[in-house]
XYZ file of C-alpha atoms in Angstrom:
698
model
C 7.779 25.653 2.188
C 4.211 26.602 2.991
C 4.022 26.753 6.772
C 0.559 28.208 7.290
C -1.520 24.975 7.303
C 0.803 23.466 9.909
C 0.636 26.489 12.116
C -3.135 26.637 11.849
C -3.364 22.985 12.798
C -1.171 23.492 15.872
C -3.238 26.441 17.039
C -6.470 24.487 16.491
C -5.202 21.527 18.500
C -4.068 23.824 21.308
C -7.443 25.582 21.442
C -9.252 22.251 21.467
C -7.308 21.104 24.503
C -7.555 24.461 26.233
C -11.321 24.401 25.871
C -11.493 21.698 28.492
C -13.439 19.317 26.294
C -10.905 16.545 26.730
C -11.210 16.750 30.524
C -14.938 16.184 30.554
C -14.538 12.470 31.187
C -11.965 12.301 33.987
C -13.317 8.994 35.283
C -14.082 7.301 31.972
C -13.928 3.504 32.070
C -11.479 1.712 29.798
C -13.336 0.453 26.759
C -11.836 -2.308 24.644
C -13.326 -2.317 21.154
C -12.643 -5.134 18.715
C -10.291 -3.829 16.040
C -8.978 -1.064 18.272
C -6.065 -3.124 19.552
C -3.017 -3.944 17.477
C -1.495 -6.862 19.356
C 0.816 -9.793 18.877
C -2.263 -12.035 19.105
C -3.320 -10.675 15.698
C 0.174 -10.971 14.211
C 0.232 -7.472 12.982
C 2.733 -4.717 12.580
C 2.789 -3.116 16.041
C 3.645 -6.408 17.798
C 2.693 -5.295 21.324
C -0.718 -5.301 23.098
C -1.099 -1.559 22.670
C -4.345 0.361 22.032
C -4.292 2.582 18.959
C -4.696 5.497 21.353
C -1.226 4.769 22.761
C 0.645 4.258 19.488
C 2.804 7.363 18.816
C 2.301 7.180 15.077
C -0.328 8.134 12.530
C -2.273 5.092 11.367
C -5.544 3.969 9.823
C -7.369 0.652 9.950
C -9.769 -0.396 7.193
C -11.891 -3.339 8.302
C -13.275 -6.145 6.154
C -16.748 -4.710 6.809
C -15.738 -1.381 5.254
C -14.072 -3.185 2.333
C -17.326 -5.050 1.644
C -19.546 -2.010 2.184
C -17.667 0.164 -0.310
C -17.010 -2.758 -2.699
C -13.267 -2.210 -2.683
C -11.678 -4.575 -5.205
C -7.972 -3.849 -4.642
C -5.431 -2.014 -2.498
C -5.800 1.118 -4.631
C -9.512 1.343 -3.813
C -8.756 1.084 -0.089
C -6.055 3.738 -0.077
C -8.050 6.326 -2.030
C -10.200 6.629 1.089
C -7.165 6.837 3.418
C -5.621 10.261 4.260
C -1.977 10.894 3.370
C -1.751 8.294 0.598
C -2.094 8.511 -3.146
C -1.907 5.795 -5.757
C 0.732 5.404 -8.430
C -0.126 3.514 -11.601
C 2.465 0.764 -11.184
C 2.803 0.437 -14.984
C -0.489 -1.431 -15.069
C 0.822 -4.623 -13.463
C 1.417 -4.011 -9.734
C 0.418 -2.177 -6.588
C 2.360 1.077 -6.268
C 1.687 3.800 -3.713
C 2.871 7.232 -2.617
C 3.042 7.668 1.184
C 3.884 11.167 2.330
C 5.597 11.911 -0.984
C 7.586 8.641 -1.083
C 6.868 6.162 -3.876
C 7.164 2.439 -3.169
C 6.308 -0.926 -4.709
C 7.758 -3.025 -1.876
C 6.492 -1.757 1.488
C 3.664 -4.266 1.713
C 3.309 -6.781 4.539
C 0.948 -9.630 5.271
C 0.473 -10.610 8.920
C 3.570 -8.561 9.747
C 5.902 -10.264 7.229
C 7.268 -8.851 3.993
C 5.307 -9.293 0.784
C 7.542 -7.326 -1.580
C 6.984 -8.884 -5.004
C 5.323 -6.595 -7.532
C 1.744 -7.730 -8.133
C -1.878 -6.795 -7.476
C -2.825 -8.007 -4.001
C -6.346 -9.418 -3.668
C -8.624 -8.609 -0.719
C -10.744 -11.774 -0.579
C -9.049 -13.087 2.605
C -8.373 -9.807 4.422
C -9.619 -9.195 7.975
C -8.321 -5.630 7.972
C -5.801 -3.403 6.223
C -3.447 -1.442 8.485
C -1.853 1.716 7.117
C 1.025 2.958 9.277
C 2.469 6.280 8.158
C 5.976 7.538 8.797
C 9.417 5.923 8.672
C 9.841 3.167 11.251
C 12.587 0.605 10.674
C 12.311 -0.689 14.254
C 9.093 -2.542 13.450
C 9.566 -3.155 9.733
C 13.259 -3.193 8.916
C 14.632 -1.674 5.724
C 12.392 0.451 3.504
C 9.082 1.900 4.601
C 10.346 5.444 4.078
C 6.867 6.949 4.092
C 5.147 4.072 5.883
C 3.872 0.556 5.238
C 0.687 -1.324 4.320
C -0.027 -4.475 6.362
C -2.828 -6.889 5.469
C -4.162 -8.989 8.341
C -5.497 -12.233 6.894
C -8.568 -14.134 8.064
C -7.832 -17.059 10.416
C -9.833 -20.144 11.304
C -12.089 -19.604 14.347
C -12.512 -22.305 16.956
C -16.092 -22.715 18.183
C -17.739 -21.385 15.044
C -19.263 -22.856 11.882
C -20.345 -20.641 8.993
C -20.266 -20.204 5.239
C -20.526 -16.917 3.377
C -20.943 -16.524 -0.379
C -20.661 -13.316 -2.395
C -21.202 -12.819 -6.107
C -21.353 -9.628 -8.110
C -21.333 -8.115 -11.589
C -20.804 -4.569 -12.860
C -21.878 -2.586 -15.903
C -18.581 -3.257 -17.718
C -19.248 -7.001 -17.543
C -16.681 -7.746 -14.833
C -17.893 -10.288 -12.300
C -16.618 -12.120 -9.228
C -17.479 -14.996 -6.914
C -16.055 -15.396 -3.392
C -16.548 -17.945 -0.610
C -15.572 -17.984 3.065
C -16.266 -21.125 5.096
C -15.224 -22.007 8.641
C -15.579 -25.458 10.214
C -14.892 -26.454 13.815
C -12.903 -29.701 13.691
C -12.859 -30.190 17.435
C -12.940 -28.144 20.612
C -9.297 -27.269 19.953
C -9.088 -26.967 16.170
C -10.798 -25.248 13.257
C -10.389 -25.071 9.497
C -11.224 -22.109 7.256
C -11.160 -21.704 3.495
C -11.313 -18.416 1.611
C -11.423 -18.480 -2.185
C -12.401 -16.171 -5.031
C -12.488 -15.781 -8.797
C -12.904 -12.572 -10.756
C -13.223 -11.783 -14.441
C -11.762 -8.372 -15.246
C -13.266 -5.774 -17.570
C -13.338 -1.968 -17.561
C -13.856 1.052 -19.809
C -10.545 0.674 -21.645
C -10.383 -0.838 -25.126
C -9.011 -4.402 -25.170
C -8.669 -4.613 -21.388
C -9.493 -8.017 -19.916
C -8.188 -10.666 -17.546
C -8.995 -12.948 -14.692
C -7.566 -13.838 -11.326
C -8.305 -16.380 -8.653
C -6.903 -17.451 -5.306
C -7.533 -19.790 -2.414
C -6.356 -19.645 1.169
C -6.950 -22.613 3.537
C -6.027 -21.969 7.183
C -5.861 -24.197 10.252
C -5.950 -23.003 13.857
C -4.974 -25.396 16.649
C -4.914 -24.938 20.430
C -2.191 -27.332 21.518
C -2.730 -26.383 25.153
C -4.393 -23.571 27.102
C -1.195 -21.534 26.636
C 0.013 -22.620 23.202
C -1.710 -22.225 19.830
C -0.805 -22.142 16.184
C -2.087 -20.744 12.891
C -1.078 -22.492 9.680
C -1.928 -21.322 6.177
C -1.242 -21.768 2.496
C -2.211 -19.322 -0.221
C -2.237 -19.786 -3.977
C -2.668 -16.725 -6.221
C -3.012 -16.768 -10.012
C -3.397 -13.522 -11.960
C -3.508 -12.944 -15.735
C -4.503 -9.544 -17.094
C -3.863 -6.870 -19.718
C -1.091 -4.386 -18.953
C -2.575 -0.923 -19.482
C -0.379 2.136 -19.011
C -3.001 4.732 -19.801
C -2.601 7.706 -22.121
C 0.341 9.997 -22.988
C 0.514 13.733 -22.400
C 0.401 16.736 -24.702
C 1.188 20.430 -24.477
C -1.978 22.506 -24.300
C -1.210 26.115 -23.378
C 2.559 26.468 -23.095
C 2.626 25.524 -19.420
C 3.206 22.031 -18.036
C 1.974 19.244 -20.294
C -1.426 17.722 -19.484
C -2.864 14.222 -19.915
C -4.324 13.589 -23.338
C -8.053 14.332 -23.131
C -10.798 12.869 -25.276
C -9.156 9.449 -25.598
C -10.181 7.882 -22.284
C -10.835 4.495 -23.934
C -7.951 4.407 -26.421
C -5.398 1.703 -25.751
C -1.803 2.815 -26.383
C -0.297 -0.653 -26.630
C -0.635 -4.061 -28.225
C -3.962 -5.774 -27.562
C -2.279 -9.167 -27.997
C 1.099 -8.645 -26.335
C 0.408 -6.329 -23.360
C 0.106 -8.987 -20.680
C 1.076 -9.777 -17.089
C 0.884 -13.093 -15.253
C 1.593 -14.100 -11.683
C 1.631 -17.432 -9.905
C 2.364 -17.413 -6.184
C 2.558 -20.058 -3.459
C 2.770 -18.774 0.129
C 3.104 -21.005 3.211
C 2.992 -19.513 6.709
C 3.054 -20.851 10.280
C 2.725 -18.895 13.516
C 3.164 -20.495 16.937
C 2.118 -18.445 19.982
C 2.873 -19.275 23.589
C 2.034 -17.644 26.911
C 4.909 -18.299 29.300
C 3.196 -16.507 32.152
C 0.591 -13.846 32.744
C 3.210 -11.204 31.923
C 5.340 -12.881 29.267
C 4.308 -14.190 25.877
C 5.804 -14.665 22.467
C 5.493 -16.043 18.983
C 7.566 -17.569 16.205
C 6.559 -17.071 12.585
C 7.930 -18.805 9.494
C 7.061 -18.006 5.906
C 8.129 -19.465 2.581
C 6.873 -17.841 -0.608
C 7.524 -18.687 -4.238
C 6.587 -16.077 -6.862
C 6.746 -16.339 -10.654
C 5.956 -13.027 -12.361
C 5.970 -11.881 -16.006
C 4.869 -8.705 -17.688
C 5.365 -7.435 -21.213
C 4.023 -4.361 -22.927
C 4.194 -1.642 -25.504
C 3.464 1.870 -24.270
C 3.593 5.519 -25.292
C 7.091 6.815 -24.514
C 6.765 10.457 -25.622
C 4.080 13.095 -25.708
C 1.959 12.792 -28.825
C 2.906 14.736 -31.977
C 0.175 17.206 -32.931
C -0.356 18.754 -36.360
C -3.040 21.389 -36.887
C -4.607 20.542 -33.539
C -4.928 16.832 -34.324
C -2.830 13.894 -33.130
C -0.482 12.853 -35.941
C 2.027 10.451 -34.377
C 2.808 8.587 -31.183
C 6.112 7.002 -30.164
C 6.016 3.453 -28.807
C 8.538 1.616 -26.647
C 8.307 -1.707 -24.850
C 9.909 -4.616 -23.033
C 9.333 -7.980 -21.371
C 10.273 -8.400 -17.711
C 10.383 -11.676 -15.760
C 10.898 -12.172 -12.019
C 11.282 -15.388 -10.074
C 11.624 -14.907 -6.329
C 11.724 -17.147 -3.280
C 11.346 -15.592 0.165
C 12.149 -17.461 3.372
C 11.541 -15.431 6.527
C 11.674 -16.293 10.224
C 10.550 -13.868 12.921
C 10.362 -14.242 16.703
C 8.937 -11.829 19.280
C 8.805 -11.723 23.058
C 6.552 -9.273 24.870
C 6.997 -8.822 28.596
C 5.102 -6.630 31.031
C 6.670 -5.825 34.403
C 7.377 -2.994 36.844
C 10.545 -1.445 38.245
C 9.497 0.586 41.234
C 6.734 2.930 40.126
C 7.535 2.485 36.434
C 5.573 0.027 34.308
C 7.275 -1.507 31.279
C 6.032 -3.242 28.128
C 9.167 -4.600 26.490
C 9.342 -5.973 22.961
C 12.366 -8.047 22.010
C 12.489 -9.569 18.576
C 14.629 -10.988 15.836
C 14.111 -11.573 12.145
C 16.252 -13.280 9.581
C 15.697 -14.575 6.113
C 16.827 -15.086 2.572
C 15.511 -13.833 -0.753
C 16.621 -15.342 -4.060
C 15.626 -13.395 -7.165
C 16.176 -13.890 -10.874
C 15.130 -10.893 -12.948
C 15.550 -10.457 -16.685
C 14.444 -7.791 -19.132
C 14.195 -7.962 -22.918
C 13.569 -4.839 -24.992
C 11.263 -5.057 -27.947
C 12.688 -4.710 -31.448
C 10.558 -3.227 -34.218
C 11.067 -4.866 -37.584
C 10.756 -1.511 -39.366
C 13.866 0.077 -37.823
C 15.507 -2.706 -35.775
C 15.158 -0.487 -32.688
C 13.067 -0.543 -29.520
C 11.418 2.836 -30.182
C 9.346 3.829 -33.170
C 7.037 6.692 -34.146
C 3.874 5.407 -35.812
C 0.920 7.229 -37.364
C -1.883 7.681 -34.839
C -5.074 5.717 -35.369
C -7.791 4.530 -33.016
C -7.208 1.698 -32.435
C -3.457 1.794 -33.042
C -2.101 -0.327 -35.879
C 0.946 -1.975 -34.312
C 3.844 -2.798 -36.678
C 5.707 -6.111 -36.372
C 7.945 -6.445 -33.312
C 9.390 -9.032 -30.897
C 10.851 -8.999 -27.362
C 14.345 -10.177 -28.284
C 16.955 -7.629 -27.151
C 18.403 -8.550 -23.756
C 18.693 -5.463 -21.558
C 19.164 -7.032 -18.120
C 19.692 -10.515 -16.704
C 20.554 -10.703 -13.030
C 20.431 -13.103 -10.157
C 20.537 -11.727 -6.612
C 20.780 -13.365 -3.230
C 19.802 -11.308 -0.210
C 20.428 -12.423 3.342
C 19.203 -10.287 6.201
C 19.285 -10.489 9.968
C 17.734 -8.089 12.466
C 17.489 -7.703 16.222
C 15.231 -5.112 17.833
C 14.395 -3.965 21.358
C 11.690 -1.535 22.430
C 10.445 -0.446 25.846
C 7.153 1.322 26.462
C 7.475 2.909 29.886
C 4.485 4.181 31.843
C 6.162 7.026 33.729
C 2.826 7.851 35.351
C -0.860 7.628 34.496
C -0.437 10.637 32.210
C 3.015 10.173 30.656
C 4.436 7.336 28.556
C 7.821 6.999 26.889
C 8.573 4.621 24.006
C 12.183 4.050 23.006
C 13.844 1.397 20.918
C 16.677 0.427 18.604
C 16.969 -2.009 15.726
C 20.098 -3.484 14.202
C 19.882 -4.666 10.594
C 22.446 -6.511 8.535
C 21.624 -6.574 4.835
C 23.894 -8.611 2.567
C 23.265 -8.670 -1.183
C 25.169 -10.596 -3.847
C 24.364 -9.859 -7.475
C 25.447 -11.863 -10.469
C 25.128 -9.910 -13.709
C 24.686 -12.707 -16.249
C 24.461 -10.398 -19.250
C 27.714 -8.550 -18.490
C 29.472 -11.399 -16.685
C 29.921 -9.344 -13.522
C 29.485 -9.856 -9.789
C 28.636 -7.226 -7.178
C 28.350 -7.445 -3.413
C 27.423 -5.063 -0.655
C 26.873 -5.451 3.088
C 25.018 -2.806 5.087
C 24.900 -2.787 8.877
C 22.644 -0.109 10.291
C 21.207 0.869 13.677
C 17.943 2.801 13.544
C 16.126 4.383 16.507
C 12.529 4.989 17.455
C 11.494 7.472 20.138
C 7.999 8.470 21.197
C 6.482 10.471 24.034
C 2.788 10.350 24.982
C 0.821 12.656 27.259
C -2.672 11.521 28.313
C -4.685 14.364 29.860
C -7.610 11.920 30.047
C -8.023 8.191 29.565
C -9.615 8.744 26.159
C -7.052 11.277 24.840
C -3.394 11.061 23.898
C -1.019 13.702 22.600
C 2.221 12.361 21.196
C 5.531 13.352 19.666
C 7.795 10.892 17.883
C 11.035 10.548 15.959
C 11.920 7.570 13.795
C 14.306 6.517 11.051
C 14.642 3.921 8.356
C 16.996 3.149 5.482
C 16.851 1.751 1.969
C 19.829 -0.168 0.542
C 21.419 1.094 -2.676
C 20.079 -1.956 -4.500
C 16.622 -0.358 -4.279
C 13.366 -1.834 -3.030
C 13.455 -4.584 -5.702
C 17.279 -5.226 -5.592
C 17.738 -4.196 -9.247
C 19.992 -1.134 -9.141
C 23.199 -2.419 -7.508
C 26.106 -1.845 -9.933
C 29.761 -0.826 -9.953
C 28.576 2.779 -9.605
C 26.434 2.139 -6.536
C 27.919 -0.802 -4.642
C 30.268 1.433 -2.641
C 27.753 4.115 -1.698
C 25.849 4.228 1.572
C 22.131 3.441 1.934
C 19.475 6.108 1.627
C 18.065 7.325 4.965
C 14.667 8.709 5.970
C 13.814 10.692 9.110
C 10.251 11.261 10.333
C 9.297 13.788 13.020
C 5.673 13.847 14.070
C 3.289 15.399 16.587
C -0.252 14.116 16.898
C -3.502 13.943 18.834
C -5.793 10.903 19.251
C -9.150 11.342 20.909
C -11.843 8.711 21.470
C -14.810 11.061 21.562
C -16.898 8.125 22.796
C -16.784 4.351 22.502
C -17.930 4.558 18.856
C -16.206 7.654 17.451
C -12.496 8.523 17.162
C -10.584 11.578 15.985
C -6.888 11.461 15.038
C -4.596 14.214 13.768
C -0.903 14.449 12.983
C 1.604 17.079 11.895
C 4.811 15.712 10.441
C 8.051 16.423 8.635
C 9.701 13.696 6.573
C 13.211 14.097 5.163
C 14.695 11.849 2.500
C 18.359 11.685 1.530
C 19.791 11.554 -1.991
C 18.029 9.114 -4.315
C 17.724 8.266 -8.009
C 14.797 8.561 -10.383
C 14.195 7.745 -14.040
C 15.397 10.483 -16.394
C 12.264 11.858 -18.115
C 14.344 12.617 -21.223
C 15.806 9.091 -21.405
C 13.932 6.404 -19.419
C 16.919 4.049 -19.753
C 19.012 6.417 -17.630
C 18.803 7.606 -14.009
C 19.111 11.082 -12.555
C 20.331 11.849 -9.041
C 18.025 13.850 -6.779
C 19.808 15.269 -3.770
C 16.909 14.678 -1.424
C 13.366 15.702 -0.593
C 11.304 17.000 2.294
C 7.590 16.604 2.927
C 5.698 18.574 5.540
C 2.100 17.799 6.173
C -1.020 17.580 8.257
C -3.504 14.686 8.494
C -6.851 14.395 10.236
C -9.328 11.516 10.329
C -12.716 11.014 11.973
C -14.288 7.561 12.001
C -17.120 5.849 13.814
C -20.807 6.473 14.486
C -22.311 9.931 14.823
C -25.639 8.426 15.858
C -27.352 5.067 16.036
C -28.188 5.247 12.320
C -25.304 7.303 10.904
C -21.699 6.064 10.529
C -18.926 8.134 9.004
C -15.321 7.822 7.861
C -13.664 11.009 6.690
C -10.125 12.249 6.325
C -8.074 15.159 5.008
C -4.361 15.422 4.241
C -2.215 18.416 3.354
C 1.158 17.521 1.837
C 3.884 19.996 0.883
C 6.647 17.978 -0.765
C 9.736 19.554 -2.339
C 12.827 18.085 -3.954
C 16.357 19.389 -3.718
C 18.635 19.876 -6.709
C 18.211 17.349 -9.564
C 21.561 16.410 -11.177
C 22.894 19.975 -11.021
C 19.817 21.436 -12.724
C 17.812 24.385 -11.500
C 14.964 22.209 -10.293
C 15.535 22.755 -6.587
C 12.177 23.411 -4.965
C 10.153 21.373 -7.464
C 7.299 19.291 -6.115
C 7.855 15.646 -5.261
C 6.370 13.155 -7.675
C 2.658 12.394 -7.582
C 2.052 14.235 -4.306
C -1.279 16.094 -4.339
C -1.165 19.059 -1.971
C -4.715 18.480 -0.723
C -6.640 15.201 -0.448
C -10.042 14.657 1.110
C -12.326 11.637 1.445
C -15.736 11.101 3.024
C -17.986 8.072 3.361
C -21.375 8.094 5.091
C -23.583 5.122 5.888
C -27.226 5.843 6.753
C -29.662 3.273 8.108
C -33.294 3.957 7.150
C -34.818 0.935 8.867
C -33.960 -2.654 9.778
C -33.731 -3.662 6.131
C -32.528 -0.614 4.203
C -29.282 1.385 4.292
C -27.675 3.938 1.991
C -24.067 4.986 1.482
C -22.755 8.240 0.038
C -19.209 9.492 -0.248
C -16.646 11.418 -2.241
C -12.924 11.658 -2.796
C -11.042 14.796 -3.800
C -7.492 14.800 -5.096
C -5.540 17.958 -5.871
C -3.481 18.325 -9.031
C 0.019 16.817 -8.966
C 3.185 16.631 -11.031
C 4.011 13.173 -12.353
C 7.797 13.371 -11.894
C 10.349 15.559 -10.180
C 10.980 17.567 -13.359
C 7.412 18.938 -12.941
C 6.927 18.969 -16.729
C 3.565 17.132 -16.701
C 0.706 18.101 -14.380
C -2.330 15.904 -13.753
C -5.450 17.963 -12.915
C -7.487 17.762 -9.715
C -10.804 15.934 -9.500
C -13.787 15.102 -7.291
C -15.390 11.666 -7.560
C -18.746 10.904 -5.908
C -19.679 7.313 -4.968
C -22.951 5.912 -3.635
C -24.435 2.635 -2.434
C -27.665 0.991 -1.317
C -28.108 -2.139 0.817
C -31.263 -4.163 1.292
C -31.551 -7.148 3.629
C -33.668 -9.718 1.822
C -33.563 -11.860 4.943
C -31.578 -12.189 8.141
C -28.738 -13.869 6.218
C -28.963 -12.392 2.705
C -28.140 -8.846 1.563
C -28.540 -7.263 -1.862
C -26.020 -4.471 -2.496
C -25.661 -1.827 -5.219
C -22.475 0.284 -5.423
C -22.167 3.144 -7.909
C -18.693 4.491 -8.609
C -18.288 7.974 -10.091
C -21.977 8.780 -9.744
C -21.651 12.157 -11.513
C -19.617 10.662 -14.392
C -16.576 12.861 -13.745
C -13.824 12.742 -16.386
C -10.609 12.428 -14.417
C -7.077 11.011 -14.232
C -6.550 9.219 -10.903
C -2.867 8.236 -11.109
C 0.220 7.924 -13.299
C 3.524 6.135 -13.688
C 5.548 8.411 -15.952
C 5.031 11.615 -17.892
C 3.407 9.667 -20.719
C 1.718 6.832 -18.814
C -1.319 8.409 -17.133
C -4.404 6.423 -16.083
C -7.905 7.486 -17.080
C -10.682 7.221 -14.495
C -13.658 4.946 -14.980
C -16.929 6.562 -16.063
C -20.046 5.954 -13.966
C -20.143 2.276 -13.105
C -22.638 0.219 -11.090
C -21.879 -3.055 -9.327
C -24.695 -5.312 -8.115
C -23.815 -8.021 -5.605
C -25.521 -10.414 -3.243
C -24.107 -11.890 -0.034
C -25.566 -14.778 1.880
C -24.387 -16.471 5.072
C -25.469 -19.808 6.476
């Protein structure tokens, strides 16, 4: 393990405190800034009325304003400017992320409730995106080994009437239209509708698609102490599945992504497709029992219908005399139907026992998830097999095939119930203690239709959370925390439970963290964290045979994160962050790979975004992201090179209510590979691309 960056960070933090800078504002007034509180009123993941400054955990908040300013189109765009996170390809059909060296496709939440189906999540109705790093089952339940992503959706606003329209087009021909309208129905009720449509295009051959969604919400104040938010969301997504380019051996070292074929599509232009149709209903009732006791009850029902099918490169390309001669193709069709029913209730009480002040969270969650997942391998007519080497051409000439060979057909029923209790104790003005426990019962029944088998497993786990905060000044907190979570053996999508795994215990994660949060003033905040995350034995796809799994005895990630966000002056705003991650795996299936790097974990990541105001009408934006090289999988046989991407923007207010915006991605036209799924599915970065949009509000 490389210890030096952690030690340097500790010394730097100690010197900063010793300098006396943090004591310069001994009598600072408490400043409450919108967006700086994560409270039950906003139905988000912290669940208590606690300032960010007093949360003993590393976190980032990306507001809707920042999403619009940087023209983020998806979760991946957001997270590339967030320290400690990298993006996985997700096979070209879903959000997939790496948090502190842990890959996940399921640790996504919306308004504090699970949203674990594999799809691309739109941002049209998002108020803010909350990124909480580190294991923490007490707030989230199972999963979340490296952390979670929570989207806070826009709600209807009583006492306000407005309509906002945004339309934009980029140099690839992709375009979008979005609308946000809020209407006051009465003094106690309001209705809001968010909707969008986008046509998808990019630099890749044959890539296309479209998606649209709408989200009506209703907010009602039943009484001065009781209110409710009610919403329905419909999402429809249809796009090409693109798994990037394969790898090749260049100089005898680790394989590298195939260069010079950034546009070439290694699949079937007609058959590589994914579709999603989702219906999501949600209700949240909030009640204030007294000045010191309040609570909420949330119910959600979601129905998802997902399909994806694709051909893709399954081996490194065959090279003869320095030229590509052959490529091996594989493929399958995968369908998922899932219904989620979730109920959650929380009580937050504030009281004192003697000189001690308490903020107690008591909550319960229970629900049911019914899933039907099936997979059909493709069969090539030429060899009656699912894999075939074909001569390379650009574009590829795909031989006849069909998705007809059943590989998996399973129905699963998951029932879960949780109870959690947490107490934040103000020991004094300077010291706070946070302690809590969560009990989870996770019951999964699997019916294997293909093999006529039935599996069942019940897990009952208690996971702790412990945090200690020292506040040398009102605007500074220094914290230390310990937290755990677990992942059932059925995996984050409930697909891996079998006779071999139904009797084994869940996988556990432990996160230890020390951090500093400092509000330098009411408009500028600095946060840092040093952490160590341990993961128990887990499985990964065998790079030599993707149909098989290999056992990895565990992993450990040590790291350092720092983020500065806010305004440096009246005309200069900044968001910047750096993360150092040192992730190592333990022995892989008895091989000599102990000490290899964890998958898709760049050692160094840096991001910077500046916004400069020239005058009342004109602003400019300039930023960059840097990502270190990384190994795609734990075998460390394929290495993706590092890159720097520069982005820029310009904003001109045509009137008080209308803004013209130009965003340029990859300004210097860097050739790069931003993410990957497997050793031979590596994404190619977009060349320089401009997006022109106009927003008007009335």
